[in-house]
Short mmCIF file of C-alpha atoms in Angstrom, two decimals:
data_model
loop_
_atom_site.label_atom_id
_atom_site.label_comp_id
_atom_site.label_asym_id
_atom_site.label_seq_id
_atom_site.Cartn_x
_atom_site.Cartn_y
_atom_site.Cartn_z
CA MET A 1 5.52 -25.40 10.53
CA GLY A 2 3.54 -26.54 13.77
CA ARG A 3 0.17 -25.11 11.68
CA ASN A 4 2.19 -27.36 8.40
CA ARG A 5 1.86 -30.09 10.52
CA LYS A 6 -1.46 -29.99 12.15
CA ASN A 7 -3.43 -29.61 8.69
CA ALA A 8 -1.31 -32.26 7.39
CA LEU A 9 -2.73 -34.31 10.90
CA TRP A 10 -6.20 -32.98 9.77
CA ASN A 11 -6.33 -33.69 6.19
CA PHE A 12 -4.75 -37.24 6.88
CA ILE A 13 -7.30 -37.71 9.40
CA ASP A 14 -10.05 -36.58 6.89
CA ASN A 15 -9.28 -38.43 3.94
CA LEU A 16 -9.08 -42.06 6.01
CA ALA A 17 -11.89 -43.81 4.44
CA GLY A 18 -13.87 -45.99 6.42
CA ASP A 19 -15.90 -45.04 9.36
CA LYS A 20 -14.03 -42.92 11.34
CA VAL A 21 -16.07 -43.12 14.36
CA VAL A 22 -14.87 -47.39 14.31
CA TRP A 23 -11.71 -46.37 14.05
CA MET A 24 -11.76 -44.00 16.73
CA ILE A 25 -13.39 -46.62 19.28
CA VAL A 26 -10.35 -49.16 17.55
CA LEU A 27 -7.78 -46.79 18.65
CA LEU A 28 -9.82 -46.20 21.96
CA LEU A 29 -9.98 -49.80 22.63
CA ILE A 30 -6.00 -50.41 21.78
CA LEU A 31 -5.24 -47.53 24.28
CA PHE A 32 -7.17 -48.68 26.77
CA SER A 33 -4.44 -52.56 26.96
CA ILE A 34 -1.80 -50.54 26.45
CA VAL A 35 -2.61 -48.67 29.81
CA CYS A 36 -4.54 -51.51 31.60
CA ILE A 37 -2.25 -54.20 30.70
CA PHE A 38 0.54 -52.03 32.18
CA SER A 39 -0.67 -51.01 35.52
CA SER A 40 -2.62 -54.45 35.88
CA THR A 41 0.02 -56.87 35.65
CA ALA A 42 2.22 -57.19 39.34
CA MET A 43 5.59 -57.10 39.62
CA MET A 44 6.19 -60.98 39.32
CA THR A 45 2.81 -62.05 37.54
CA THR A 46 4.10 -66.33 38.05
CA GLU A 47 7.12 -68.14 37.57
CA LYS A 48 7.84 -67.76 34.22
CA LEU A 49 6.23 -64.62 33.14
CA SER A 50 7.46 -61.38 34.42
CA ARG A 51 5.55 -58.08 34.60
CA THR A 52 8.07 -56.55 31.14
CA ASP A 53 7.64 -59.87 29.79
CA ILE A 54 3.59 -59.56 29.73
CA ILE A 55 3.91 -55.92 28.59
CA LEU A 56 6.46 -56.50 26.10
CA GLU A 57 4.67 -59.52 24.77
CA GLN A 58 1.56 -57.39 24.47
CA LEU A 59 3.02 -54.35 22.45
CA LYS A 60 4.42 -57.61 19.76
CA VAL A 61 0.67 -58.83 20.06
CA ILE A 62 -0.79 -55.09 19.30
CA GLY A 63 1.86 -54.88 16.51
CA LEU A 64 0.13 -57.91 15.04
CA GLY A 65 -2.68 -57.41 15.38
CA LEU A 66 -2.80 -53.38 13.78
CA MET A 67 -0.96 -55.58 11.13
CA CYS A 68 -4.23 -57.68 10.45
CA ILE A 69 -6.50 -54.54 10.32
CA LEU A 70 -4.76 -52.59 7.58
CA PHE A 71 -4.48 -55.83 5.80
CA CYS A 72 -8.00 -55.97 6.03
CA TYR A 73 -8.54 -52.16 5.00
CA LEU A 74 -5.98 -51.98 2.83
CA VAL A 75 -5.36 -54.89 0.39
CA ILE A 76 -9.48 -56.58 -0.01
CA ARG A 77 -11.76 -53.69 -1.41
CA ASP A 78 -14.20 -56.36 -2.42
CA VAL A 79 -16.48 -57.98 -0.34
CA LYS A 80 -16.55 -60.89 -2.91
CA TRP A 81 -13.28 -61.69 -1.09
CA TYR A 82 -14.42 -62.84 1.87
CA ARG A 83 -17.82 -64.37 0.17
CA ARG A 84 -14.82 -66.58 -0.94
CA LEU A 85 -14.03 -67.10 1.49
CA ALA A 86 -16.82 -67.77 3.97
CA PRO A 87 -18.34 -70.68 3.37
CA TRP A 88 -14.87 -72.63 3.91
CA CYS A 89 -15.13 -71.18 7.42
CA PHE A 90 -17.43 -73.86 8.44
CA PRO A 91 -15.39 -76.82 7.44
CA LEU A 92 -11.91 -76.21 8.51
CA SER A 93 -13.32 -74.49 11.71
CA MET A 94 -14.23 -78.59 12.68
CA ALA A 95 -11.05 -79.70 11.21
CA ALA A 96 -9.15 -77.67 13.78
CA ILE A 97 -11.83 -78.37 16.52
CA ILE A 98 -11.01 -82.52 15.31
CA PHE A 99 -7.07 -81.75 15.00
CA VAL A 100 -7.82 -80.81 19.20
CA MET A 101 -10.33 -83.33 20.25
CA ALA A 102 -8.38 -86.40 18.69
CA HIS A 103 -4.67 -84.93 20.23
CA MET A 104 -3.20 -84.53 16.98
CA LYS A 105 0.55 -83.85 16.48
CA ILE A 106 2.08 -82.95 13.23
CA GLY A 107 5.88 -84.10 13.78
CA ASP A 108 6.83 -81.59 16.71
CA PHE A 109 6.43 -78.76 15.38
CA ILE A 110 2.24 -78.56 15.10
CA GLN A 111 0.89 -80.35 18.41
CA ALA A 112 -2.81 -79.98 20.35
CA THR A 113 -2.14 -79.45 23.94
CA HIS A 114 -4.11 -78.48 26.91
CA ILE A 115 -5.11 -75.70 29.12
CA ASN A 116 -5.79 -77.07 32.66
CA TYR A 117 -7.41 -80.08 30.08
CA ALA A 118 -9.22 -78.00 28.74
CA TRP A 119 -8.39 -79.56 24.84
CA ARG A 120 -8.70 -76.19 23.35
CA VAL A 121 -4.69 -74.92 21.59
CA ILE A 122 -2.91 -76.13 19.10
CA LYS A 123 0.70 -74.96 19.54
CA VAL A 124 2.89 -74.30 16.76
CA ASN A 125 6.38 -74.09 16.77
CA GLY A 126 5.86 -73.11 20.55
CA MET A 127 3.25 -70.60 20.07
CA GLN A 128 -0.19 -71.25 21.45
CA ILE A 129 -3.40 -70.46 19.11
CA HIS A 130 -6.32 -70.41 20.96
CA ILE A 131 -8.94 -71.97 17.77
CA PHE A 132 -11.91 -71.45 19.51
CA GLU A 133 -11.08 -67.65 19.26
CA LEU A 134 -10.77 -67.68 15.79
CA ILE A 135 -13.65 -70.07 14.99
CA LYS A 136 -16.04 -67.71 16.45
CA VAL A 137 -14.85 -65.18 13.63
CA GLY A 138 -14.98 -67.73 11.34
CA MET A 139 -18.51 -68.80 11.99
CA VAL A 140 -19.36 -65.64 11.49
CA LEU A 141 -18.88 -65.49 8.18
CA TYR A 142 -20.19 -69.02 7.02
CA MET A 143 -23.25 -67.77 9.11
CA ALA A 144 -23.46 -64.44 6.75
CA TRP A 145 -22.63 -67.03 3.40
CA ALA A 146 -25.51 -69.59 4.46
CA ILE A 147 -27.82 -66.83 5.08
CA ASP A 148 -27.40 -64.89 2.09
CA THR A 149 -27.01 -68.01 -0.02
CA TYR A 150 -30.22 -69.37 1.33
CA GLU A 151 -32.56 -65.97 0.93
CA LYS A 152 -31.13 -66.61 -2.74
CA LYS A 153 -31.80 -69.94 -3.86
CA GLY A 154 -28.04 -70.81 -4.69
CA PHE A 155 -26.99 -73.61 -2.80
CA LYS A 156 -25.92 -75.35 -5.78
CA LEU A 157 -25.12 -78.97 -3.94
CA THR A 158 -28.66 -80.14 -2.91
CA ASP A 159 -30.01 -78.27 -5.56
CA ARG A 160 -27.95 -80.99 -8.03
CA LEU A 161 -28.64 -83.59 -5.58
CA SER A 162 -32.58 -83.30 -5.15
CA GLN A 163 -32.80 -83.59 -9.43
CA LYS A 164 -32.52 -87.25 -8.59
CA GLU A 165 -35.18 -89.83 -7.39
CA HIS A 166 -36.15 -89.86 -4.28
CA LEU A 167 -34.31 -87.07 -2.96
CA GLY A 168 -36.19 -84.10 -4.30
CA TRP A 169 -36.81 -82.99 -0.38
CA LEU A 170 -33.02 -81.87 -0.24
CA ALA A 171 -34.95 -78.30 -1.74
CA ALA A 172 -37.22 -78.51 0.45
CA PRO A 173 -36.34 -74.50 1.90
CA LEU A 174 -36.57 -76.40 5.92
CA THR A 175 -34.30 -78.99 4.31
CA GLN A 176 -31.75 -76.65 3.70
CA ARG A 177 -31.86 -73.99 6.95
CA ILE A 178 -31.35 -77.67 8.87
CA LEU A 179 -28.43 -78.62 6.39
CA TYR A 180 -26.70 -74.94 6.26
CA LEU A 181 -27.62 -73.38 8.81
CA TYR A 182 -28.69 -74.76 12.13
CA LEU A 183 -26.89 -78.36 11.39
CA PRO A 184 -23.02 -75.92 11.56
CA ALA A 185 -23.88 -74.00 14.09
CA LEU A 186 -25.49 -76.68 16.59
CA ILE A 187 -22.36 -79.13 15.28
CA VAL A 188 -19.96 -76.25 16.39
CA MET A 189 -21.47 -75.27 19.60
CA PHE A 190 -21.36 -78.68 21.15
CA CYS A 191 -17.91 -79.37 19.97
CA ILE A 192 -16.42 -76.30 21.90
CA MET A 193 -18.83 -77.08 24.17
CA LYS A 194 -16.49 -79.80 24.74
CA SER A 195 -13.68 -77.67 26.10
CA SER A 196 -15.18 -75.07 26.96
CA GLY A 197 -18.67 -74.77 28.06
CA SER A 198 -19.20 -70.74 27.97
CA GLY A 199 -17.50 -70.49 24.71
CA GLY A 200 -19.74 -72.86 22.67
CA ALA A 201 -22.54 -71.42 24.53
CA PHE A 202 -22.00 -68.14 24.05
CA ILE A 203 -20.92 -68.93 19.98
CA GLY A 204 -24.75 -70.75 19.81
CA VAL A 205 -26.11 -67.55 20.76
CA VAL A 206 -24.04 -65.24 18.56
CA LEU A 207 -24.92 -67.39 15.25
CA LEU A 208 -28.90 -67.41 16.64
CA ALA A 209 -28.85 -63.92 17.32
CA THR A 210 -27.69 -63.46 13.35
CA MET A 211 -29.94 -65.57 12.09
CA PHE A 212 -32.71 -63.52 13.92
CA CYS A 213 -31.01 -59.89 12.96
CA SER A 214 -31.21 -61.27 9.64
CA GLY A 215 -34.64 -61.17 9.19
CA LEU A 216 -34.72 -64.84 9.26
CA TRP A 217 -37.52 -65.58 10.47
CA TYR A 218 -39.80 -61.96 10.39
CA GLY A 219 -43.29 -63.48 10.59
CA LYS A 220 -42.36 -67.35 11.14
CA GLY A 221 -42.90 -67.50 14.74
CA LYS A 222 -43.36 -71.14 15.22
CA LYS A 223 -39.92 -71.41 13.63
CA ILE A 224 -38.40 -68.87 16.87
CA LEU A 225 -40.61 -70.59 19.05
CA LEU A 226 -38.94 -73.84 17.86
CA ALA A 227 -35.24 -72.03 17.57
CA GLY A 228 -35.49 -70.90 21.50
CA LEU A 229 -37.18 -74.34 22.58
CA CYS A 230 -34.25 -76.19 21.30
CA LEU A 231 -32.00 -73.55 22.50
CA ALA A 232 -33.84 -74.45 25.74
CA LEU A 233 -33.52 -77.95 25.25
CA ILE A 234 -29.43 -77.70 24.67
CA GLY A 235 -29.11 -75.92 27.63
CA GLY A 236 -30.96 -77.49 30.10
CA ALA A 237 -29.28 -80.71 29.14
CA ALA A 238 -25.83 -79.24 29.82
CA VAL A 239 -26.77 -78.03 32.64
CA LEU A 240 -28.39 -81.19 34.26
CA LEU A 241 -24.98 -83.14 32.85
CA ALA A 242 -23.45 -81.03 35.23
CA GLY A 243 -24.77 -80.95 38.10
CA ASN A 244 -24.36 -84.90 37.77
CA ALA A 245 -21.26 -84.97 37.27
CA GLY A 246 -20.86 -84.01 41.02
CA GLY A 247 -17.97 -81.33 40.86
CA GLU A 248 -14.46 -81.32 40.29
CA LYS A 249 -13.37 -82.96 43.25
CA ASP A 250 -12.16 -85.92 41.08
CA THR A 251 -9.47 -84.50 38.31
CA ALA A 252 -9.83 -88.45 36.69
CA VAL A 253 -13.26 -86.77 35.57
CA LYS A 254 -11.18 -84.23 33.82
CA LYS A 255 -9.07 -86.99 31.79
CA ASP A 256 -11.72 -89.54 31.29
CA ALA A 257 -15.16 -88.57 31.63
CA GLY A 258 -15.39 -87.86 27.51
CA PHE A 259 -17.46 -85.71 25.49
CA PHE A 260 -19.07 -83.77 28.41
CA GLU A 261 -15.37 -83.63 31.00
CA ARG A 262 -15.55 -79.87 31.57
CA ALA A 263 -19.09 -80.83 33.42
CA GLY A 264 -17.71 -80.55 36.42
CA THR A 265 -16.57 -76.96 35.81
CA TRP A 266 -19.94 -75.80 34.24
CA ALA A 267 -21.76 -77.05 37.75
CA SER A 268 -18.99 -75.28 39.76
CA ARG A 269 -19.72 -71.98 37.88
CA ILE A 270 -23.38 -72.37 38.10
CA LYS A 271 -23.16 -72.97 41.79
CA GLY A 272 -20.37 -70.47 42.32
CA ASP A 273 -18.91 -69.55 45.34
CA ASP A 274 -20.11 -71.65 47.64
CA ALA A 275 -19.28 -74.89 45.79
CA ASP A 276 -15.63 -72.99 45.47
CA ILE A 277 -15.59 -72.81 49.20
CA GLU A 278 -17.40 -76.58 49.92
CA ARG A 279 -14.56 -78.18 47.94
CA PHE A 280 -11.86 -75.84 49.46
CA MET A 281 -12.91 -77.13 52.74
CA ASP A 282 -13.02 -80.84 52.05
CA ALA A 283 -10.08 -80.81 50.15
CA ARG A 284 -6.42 -82.23 51.84
CA LYS A 285 -4.57 -79.50 52.57
CA GLY A 286 -1.56 -78.35 50.07
CA SER A 287 -3.16 -80.56 47.30
CA ARG A 288 -4.35 -79.27 44.08
CA GLU A 289 -7.72 -79.11 44.37
CA TYR A 290 -6.95 -77.29 47.10
CA TYR A 291 -5.80 -74.85 45.87
CA ASP A 292 -7.72 -74.67 42.41
CA ALA A 293 -10.91 -74.14 44.24
CA LEU A 294 -8.86 -71.81 46.58
CA ASP A 295 -7.75 -69.78 43.64
CA ARG A 296 -11.50 -69.40 41.56
CA PHE A 297 -13.08 -68.14 45.04
CA ARG A 298 -10.20 -65.57 45.54
CA GLN A 299 -10.41 -64.06 42.82
CA THR A 300 -14.53 -63.17 42.54
CA TYR A 301 -14.47 -62.21 45.62
CA SER A 302 -11.58 -59.96 44.86
CA ALA A 303 -13.48 -59.13 42.01
CA LYS A 304 -15.79 -57.51 44.44
CA ILE A 305 -13.57 -55.58 46.15
CA ALA A 306 -12.03 -53.75 43.70
CA ILE A 307 -15.66 -53.14 42.42
CA HIS A 308 -16.09 -52.03 46.05
CA GLU A 309 -13.18 -50.01 45.84
CA GLY A 310 -13.01 -47.82 43.21
CA GLY A 311 -15.97 -45.72 43.65
CA LEU A 312 -16.97 -43.35 41.47
CA ILE A 313 -13.33 -41.73 40.25
CA GLY A 314 -11.08 -44.78 41.46
CA LYS A 315 -8.04 -45.14 43.19
CA GLY A 316 -5.62 -43.78 40.10
CA PRO A 317 -3.70 -45.23 37.71
CA GLY A 318 -0.89 -47.99 39.41
CA GLN A 319 -3.35 -47.35 43.03
CA SER A 320 -4.92 -51.19 42.06
CA THR A 321 -4.24 -53.71 45.42
CA GLN A 322 -6.48 -56.53 43.95
CA ARG A 323 -3.60 -57.45 41.03
CA TYR A 324 -1.16 -58.56 44.00
CA ILE A 325 -4.10 -61.13 45.12
CA VAL A 326 -5.49 -62.50 40.95
CA PRO A 327 -2.34 -62.27 39.85
CA VAL A 328 -4.13 -62.73 36.34
CA MET A 329 -6.56 -59.99 36.71
CA TYR A 330 -5.58 -58.93 33.02
CA GLU A 331 -7.70 -61.51 31.23
CA ASP A 332 -10.52 -62.68 33.11
CA TYR A 333 -10.85 -59.69 35.36
CA MET A 334 -9.74 -56.54 33.23
CA TYR A 335 -12.73 -54.75 33.67
CA SER A 336 -13.04 -55.07 37.84
CA PHE A 337 -9.37 -53.91 37.43
CA ILE A 338 -10.19 -50.61 35.12
CA LEU A 339 -13.08 -50.14 37.79
CA GLU A 340 -10.86 -49.37 40.65
CA GLU A 341 -8.39 -47.79 38.92
CA TYR A 342 -10.60 -45.51 37.06
CA GLY A 343 -13.55 -46.06 39.15
CA LEU A 344 -17.33 -45.52 37.74
CA LEU A 345 -16.61 -43.52 35.74
CA GLY A 346 -14.13 -45.10 33.58
CA GLY A 347 -16.39 -48.17 33.50
CA ILE A 348 -18.92 -46.31 32.52
CA ILE A 349 -16.91 -45.05 29.00
CA VAL A 350 -15.62 -48.02 28.46
CA LEU A 351 -18.90 -49.64 28.17
CA ALA A 352 -19.78 -47.14 25.84
CA VAL A 353 -17.00 -47.55 24.07
CA TYR A 354 -18.41 -50.71 22.83
CA LEU A 355 -21.99 -50.07 23.09
CA SER A 356 -21.01 -47.17 20.26
CA LEU A 357 -20.55 -50.25 18.64
CA LEU A 358 -24.02 -51.26 17.99
CA ALA A 359 -24.91 -47.82 16.64
CA ARG A 360 -22.01 -47.68 14.49
CA GLY A 361 -22.82 -51.11 13.37
CA SER A 362 -26.79 -50.19 11.81
CA ILE A 363 -25.11 -47.45 10.01
CA ILE A 364 -22.81 -49.22 7.82
CA VAL A 365 -25.51 -51.83 7.25
CA ARG A 366 -27.88 -49.00 6.24
CA GLY A 367 -24.61 -48.45 3.69
CA CYS A 368 -24.52 -51.41 2.57
CA ASN A 369 -25.93 -52.57 -0.77
CA ASP A 370 -25.07 -55.93 -0.14
CA ARG A 371 -26.61 -58.94 1.13
CA PHE A 372 -24.06 -60.65 2.70
CA ALA A 373 -22.07 -57.56 4.03
CA GLN A 374 -25.36 -56.44 5.82
CA ILE A 375 -25.43 -59.91 7.33
CA LEU A 376 -21.79 -59.65 7.92
CA VAL A 377 -21.81 -56.62 9.43
CA THR A 378 -24.12 -57.77 11.60
CA GLY A 379 -22.51 -61.13 12.98
CA LEU A 380 -19.56 -59.22 13.68
CA VAL A 381 -20.56 -56.64 16.11
CA LEU A 382 -23.05 -59.17 18.05
CA LEU A 383 -19.45 -61.09 18.72
CA ILE A 384 -17.87 -57.71 19.96
CA SER A 385 -20.20 -56.29 21.68
CA GLY A 386 -21.78 -59.91 23.13
CA GLN A 387 -18.69 -60.79 24.41
CA ALA A 388 -17.93 -56.67 25.97
CA LEU A 389 -21.48 -56.97 27.80
CA MET A 390 -20.62 -60.92 29.12
CA HIS A 391 -16.99 -60.14 29.79
CA ILE A 392 -18.66 -57.08 31.72
CA MET A 393 -21.87 -58.90 33.66
CA VAL A 394 -19.40 -61.84 35.00
CA ASN A 395 -16.83 -59.12 36.93
CA ALA A 396 -20.34 -57.63 38.30
CA ARG A 397 -20.97 -61.39 39.60
CA LEU A 398 -24.60 -60.95 37.22
CA LEU A 399 -22.98 -64.33 35.40
CA PRO A 400 -21.20 -66.97 36.21
CA GLN A 401 -17.14 -67.50 35.26
CA THR A 402 -16.76 -67.38 31.75
CA GLY A 403 -12.74 -67.02 31.20
CA GLN A 404 -13.94 -64.26 28.35
CA THR A 405 -11.89 -61.93 27.45
CA LEU A 406 -12.33 -58.19 26.76
CA PRO A 407 -12.61 -57.80 23.65
CA MET A 408 -9.31 -55.75 22.60
CA ILE A 409 -8.41 -54.63 25.55
CA SER A 410 -8.05 -58.12 27.92
CA HIS A 411 -4.21 -59.60 27.52
CA GLY A 412 -4.34 -62.60 24.98
CA ALA A 413 -2.63 -62.64 21.81
CA THR A 414 -5.06 -65.30 19.81
CA SER A 415 -8.16 -63.49 20.65
CA PHE A 416 -6.66 -59.98 20.40
CA ILE A 417 -5.77 -61.08 16.45
CA ALA A 418 -9.47 -62.78 16.56
CA PHE A 419 -11.23 -59.69 17.66
CA SER A 420 -8.45 -57.33 15.13
CA ILE A 421 -10.14 -59.41 12.04
CA ALA A 422 -13.59 -58.58 13.22
CA PHE A 423 -12.39 -54.71 13.13
CA GLY A 424 -11.10 -55.11 9.90
CA ILE A 425 -13.34 -56.74 8.30
CA LEU A 426 -15.61 -54.05 9.70
CA LEU A 427 -13.87 -50.99 8.63
CA SER A 428 -12.64 -52.99 5.06
CA ILE A 429 -16.73 -52.67 4.26
CA SER A 430 -17.10 -49.48 5.84
CA ARG A 431 -15.28 -48.19 3.58
CA MET A 432 -16.93 -50.45 0.69
CA ALA A 433 -19.87 -48.80 1.67
CA LYS A 434 -18.27 -45.02 2.16
CA LYS A 435 -17.62 -45.75 -1.52
CA LYS A 436 -20.65 -45.99 -2.76
CA ILE A 437 -22.61 -43.54 -0.44
CA ASP A 438 -19.88 -40.83 -1.96
CA ALA A 439 -20.22 -42.08 -5.82
CA GLU A 440 -23.82 -41.86 -5.47
CA THR A 441 -23.84 -37.96 -3.90
CA ARG A 442 -21.14 -37.50 -6.99
CA MET A 443 -23.89 -38.71 -10.40
CA ALA A 444 -26.54 -36.64 -8.24
CA GLU A 445 -27.11 -33.73 -10.42
CA PRO A 446 -26.44 -30.94 -8.80
CA ILE A 447 -29.30 -27.98 -8.20
CA THR A 448 -28.14 -25.14 -10.19
CA SER A 449 -28.06 -27.48 -12.87
CA ALA A 450 -31.53 -28.24 -12.35
CA LYS A 451 -32.40 -24.41 -12.63
CA PRO A 452 -30.27 -22.82 -14.63
CA GLU A 453 -32.36 -19.16 -14.10
CA MET A 454 -31.00 -19.50 -10.72
CA GLU A 455 -27.38 -20.02 -11.62
CA SER A 456 -27.38 -16.75 -13.79
CA SER A 457 -28.53 -14.92 -10.84
CA LEU A 458 -26.47 -15.55 -8.61
CA ASP A 459 -23.28 -14.57 -11.16
CA ASP A 460 -25.56 -11.40 -11.54
CA LEU A 461 -25.20 -11.64 -7.70
CA ASP A 462 -21.50 -11.79 -7.89
CA ALA A 463 -20.38 -8.97 -10.65
CA ALA A 464 -22.52 -6.55 -9.04
CA GLU A 465 -20.94 -7.51 -5.15
CA ASP A 466 -17.61 -7.05 -6.99
CA GLU A 467 -18.90 -3.79 -8.63
CA ILE A 468 -19.37 -2.24 -5.06
CA ILE A 469 -15.94 -3.18 -3.60
CA GLU A 470 -13.85 -1.53 -6.68
CA ASN A 471 -16.05 1.90 -6.39
CA ILE A 472 -15.23 1.66 -2.75
#
């Protein structure tokens, strides 16, 4: 009975379509998430949420995430469905951003809300949806469609308009790149930066990297230089405006500062712990600014302590002490917690899992015969591994605090669902690529059929072997 169950398990794994390494990566990350969320939460995390509440919530989110993965994997069997959805991702993203920026609501069922004066959430019947997390995946979908359509010269709207008098310039390749690639990326980037500077900058870099990796600029040094210059100017302007904002000493800045209402937050994070300590010393004891500044630099210092105390093999599961200092360590500082409990070895394993996704992504790309699918896989792999590396660098204090989670491990419902959709698309496309490879293998002519004399020789050898066995 035990052997039959073991064989059934191996047969199930062997018959599992799609890239098995990506499946292993997904399951490992989910396992890390369950273990780390369970042991990283203090007994009473906040006034409203207990440790049990957070663990149960994460289990529900994991179940929903697995449903998203299986839906993409089992239901969507053709890449054309992703291609049909992709062009709508940019207008839908803008509609969601405008809904939040305008503080709109539809009755009491759907309404925009903020977290610490950052408007980035749509509340649906009490459930919070962080729209920027979904927009990341949506814009990668859109960018894959836009690059593929640009290469095929398939933008029908501008082609039709270019036939009219004085509108011929719309058919120029540079014009189409600006209208369909550069402007959508910049618009979404700037709109997200209004409420999340790091989130906007990150999605801008991911989209830029997707363009580069797709080969859009190969042999076009001037275009690469122009794109890099634009990105540098945008980043420089953001830093300059943040520096002139003068920090977060006045909460009114966050409420009434218009487009760059989060500039003070950017400046604080760029300047680092010293700025938080200075504000802590200057603020009136017991005020909101006092506790906000205390919480910020306490988190960063606790992350450093956690990394230092973890050593090579860590303290062991459930032995973290810094989780009591940073009550939400299971979100922004999950990697430092992993290093504290599982040491450098555990941290290397987690890092290796994300890096292996890059390698598998390149293999999936080579197995795809569809250009759109190739670009989409490239963008999603860059999105997942890029955010993981950014989270790790923030925890190691190599980057300013960003608030970005560790994909598929950190606590966060919308983030987990968004990355589950990304992994579901990757597995779905890898399944299509595997079918192509298997079909080509079946269509290939066998060696024995190409050489009948070899086949007859093998038959004679089998007959001779049977005769020898009978004589014995």
